[in-house]
Short mmCIF file of the N, C-alpha and C atoms (twelve columns), coordinates in Angstrom:
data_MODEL
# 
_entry.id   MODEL 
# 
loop_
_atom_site.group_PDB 
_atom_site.id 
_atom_site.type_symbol 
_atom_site.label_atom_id 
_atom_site.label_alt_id 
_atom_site.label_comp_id 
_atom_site.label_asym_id 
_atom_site.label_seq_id 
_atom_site.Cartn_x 
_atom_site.Cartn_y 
_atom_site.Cartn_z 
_atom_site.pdbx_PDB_model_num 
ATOM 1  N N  . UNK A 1  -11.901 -11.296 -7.914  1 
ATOM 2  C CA . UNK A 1  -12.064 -12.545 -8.674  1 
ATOM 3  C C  . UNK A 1  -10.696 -13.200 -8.922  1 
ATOM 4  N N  . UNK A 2  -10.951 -14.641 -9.072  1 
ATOM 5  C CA . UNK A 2  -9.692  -15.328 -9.122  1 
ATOM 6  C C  . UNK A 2  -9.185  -15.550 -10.818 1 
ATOM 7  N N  . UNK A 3  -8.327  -15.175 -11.408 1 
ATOM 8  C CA . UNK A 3  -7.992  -15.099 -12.564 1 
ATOM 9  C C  . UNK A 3  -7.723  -17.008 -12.892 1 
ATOM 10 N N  . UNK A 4  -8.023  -17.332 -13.976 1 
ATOM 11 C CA . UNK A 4  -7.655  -18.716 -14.738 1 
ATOM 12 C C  . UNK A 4  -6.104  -19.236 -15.363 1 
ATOM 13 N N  . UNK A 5  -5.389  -17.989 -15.116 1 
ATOM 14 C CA . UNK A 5  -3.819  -18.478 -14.633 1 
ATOM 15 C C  . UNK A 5  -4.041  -18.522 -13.353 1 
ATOM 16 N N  . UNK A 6  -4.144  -18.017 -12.555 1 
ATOM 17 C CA . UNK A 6  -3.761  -18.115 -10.974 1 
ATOM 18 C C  . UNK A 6  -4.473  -19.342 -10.667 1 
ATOM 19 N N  . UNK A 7  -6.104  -19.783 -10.836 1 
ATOM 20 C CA . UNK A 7  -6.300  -20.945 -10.681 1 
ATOM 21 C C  . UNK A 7  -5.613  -22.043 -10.993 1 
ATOM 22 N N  . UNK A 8  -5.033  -22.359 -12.156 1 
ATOM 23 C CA . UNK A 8  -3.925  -22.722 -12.280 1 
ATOM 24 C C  . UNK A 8  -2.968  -23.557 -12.014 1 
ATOM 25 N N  . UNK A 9  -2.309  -22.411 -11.602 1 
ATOM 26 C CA . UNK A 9  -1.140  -22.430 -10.964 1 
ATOM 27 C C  . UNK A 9  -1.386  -22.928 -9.073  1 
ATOM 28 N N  . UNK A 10 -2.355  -22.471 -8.772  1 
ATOM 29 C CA . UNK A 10 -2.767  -23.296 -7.723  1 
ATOM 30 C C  . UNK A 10 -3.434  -24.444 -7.738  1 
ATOM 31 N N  . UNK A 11 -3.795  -25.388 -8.903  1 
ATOM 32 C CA . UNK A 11 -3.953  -26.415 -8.909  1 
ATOM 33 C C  . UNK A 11 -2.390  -27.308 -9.201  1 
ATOM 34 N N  . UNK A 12 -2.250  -26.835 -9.674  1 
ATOM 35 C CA . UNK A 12 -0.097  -27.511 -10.054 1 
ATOM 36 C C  . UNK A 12 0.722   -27.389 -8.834  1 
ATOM 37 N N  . UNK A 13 1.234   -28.617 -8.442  1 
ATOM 38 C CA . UNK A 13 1.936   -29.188 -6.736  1 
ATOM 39 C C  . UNK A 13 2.771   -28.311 -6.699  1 
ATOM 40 N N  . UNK A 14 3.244   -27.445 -7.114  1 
ATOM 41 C CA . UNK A 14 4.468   -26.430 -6.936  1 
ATOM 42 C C  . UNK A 14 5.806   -26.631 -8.019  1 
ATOM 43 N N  . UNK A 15 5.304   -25.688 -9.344  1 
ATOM 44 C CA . UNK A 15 6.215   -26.272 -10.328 1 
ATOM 45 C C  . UNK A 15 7.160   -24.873 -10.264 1 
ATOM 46 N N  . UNK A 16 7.660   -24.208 -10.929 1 
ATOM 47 C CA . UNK A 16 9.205   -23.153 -10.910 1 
ATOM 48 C C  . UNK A 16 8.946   -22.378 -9.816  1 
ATOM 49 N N  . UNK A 17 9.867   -22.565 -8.852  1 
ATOM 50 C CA . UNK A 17 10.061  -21.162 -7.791  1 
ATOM 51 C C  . UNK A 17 9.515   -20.084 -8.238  1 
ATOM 52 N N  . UNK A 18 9.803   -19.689 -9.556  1 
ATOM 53 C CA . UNK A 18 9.468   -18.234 -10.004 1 
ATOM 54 C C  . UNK A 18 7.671   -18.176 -10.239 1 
ATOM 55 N N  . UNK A 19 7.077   -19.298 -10.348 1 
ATOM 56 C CA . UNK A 19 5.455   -19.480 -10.628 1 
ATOM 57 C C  . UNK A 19 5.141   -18.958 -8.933  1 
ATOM 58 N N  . UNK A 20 5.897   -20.278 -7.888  1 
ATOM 59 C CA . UNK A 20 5.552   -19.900 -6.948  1 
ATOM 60 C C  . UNK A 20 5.520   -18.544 -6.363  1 
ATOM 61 N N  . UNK A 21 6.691   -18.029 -6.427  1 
ATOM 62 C CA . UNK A 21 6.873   -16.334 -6.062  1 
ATOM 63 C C  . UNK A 21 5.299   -15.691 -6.389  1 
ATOM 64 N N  . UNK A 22 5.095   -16.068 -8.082  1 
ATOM 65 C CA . UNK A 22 3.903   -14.984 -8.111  1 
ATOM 66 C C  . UNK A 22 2.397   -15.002 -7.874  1 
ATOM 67 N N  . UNK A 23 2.462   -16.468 -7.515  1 
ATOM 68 C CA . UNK A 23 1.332   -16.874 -6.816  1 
ATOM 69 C C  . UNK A 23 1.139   -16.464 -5.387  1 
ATOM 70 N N  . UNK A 24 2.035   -16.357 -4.958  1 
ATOM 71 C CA . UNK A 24 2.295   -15.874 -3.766  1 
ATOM 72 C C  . UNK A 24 2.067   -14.359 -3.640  1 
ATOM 73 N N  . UNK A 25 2.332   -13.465 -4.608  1 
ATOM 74 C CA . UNK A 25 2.032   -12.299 -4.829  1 
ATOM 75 C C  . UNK A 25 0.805   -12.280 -5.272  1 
ATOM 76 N N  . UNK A 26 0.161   -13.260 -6.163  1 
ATOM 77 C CA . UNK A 26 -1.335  -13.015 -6.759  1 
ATOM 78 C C  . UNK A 26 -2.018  -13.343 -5.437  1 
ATOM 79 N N  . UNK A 27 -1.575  -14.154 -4.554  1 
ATOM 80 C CA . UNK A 27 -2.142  -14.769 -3.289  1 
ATOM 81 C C  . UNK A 27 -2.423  -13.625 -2.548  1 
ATOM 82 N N  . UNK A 28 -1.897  -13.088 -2.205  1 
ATOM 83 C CA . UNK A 28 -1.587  -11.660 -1.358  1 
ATOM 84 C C  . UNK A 28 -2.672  -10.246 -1.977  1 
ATOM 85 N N  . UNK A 29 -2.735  -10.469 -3.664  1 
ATOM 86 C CA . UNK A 29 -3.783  -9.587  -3.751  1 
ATOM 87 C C  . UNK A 29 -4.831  -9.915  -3.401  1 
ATOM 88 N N  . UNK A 30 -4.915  -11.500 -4.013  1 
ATOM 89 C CA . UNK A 30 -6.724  -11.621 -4.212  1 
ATOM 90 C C  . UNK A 30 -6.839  -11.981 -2.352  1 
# 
């Protein structure tokens, strides 16, 4: 399941490198 930070953060155009990094890591789990 997709968590409601990670949704989120994938609705937002790409805000702190560091969000991106862990989206990228949450990306990779889910």
């Amino acid at each position: 399941m997709v968590e409601p930070e990670h949704a989120l953060h994938v609705a937002l155009p790409g805000p702190l490198p560091c969000v991106r990094s862990r989206l990228a890591t949450h990306g990779r789990t889910v």
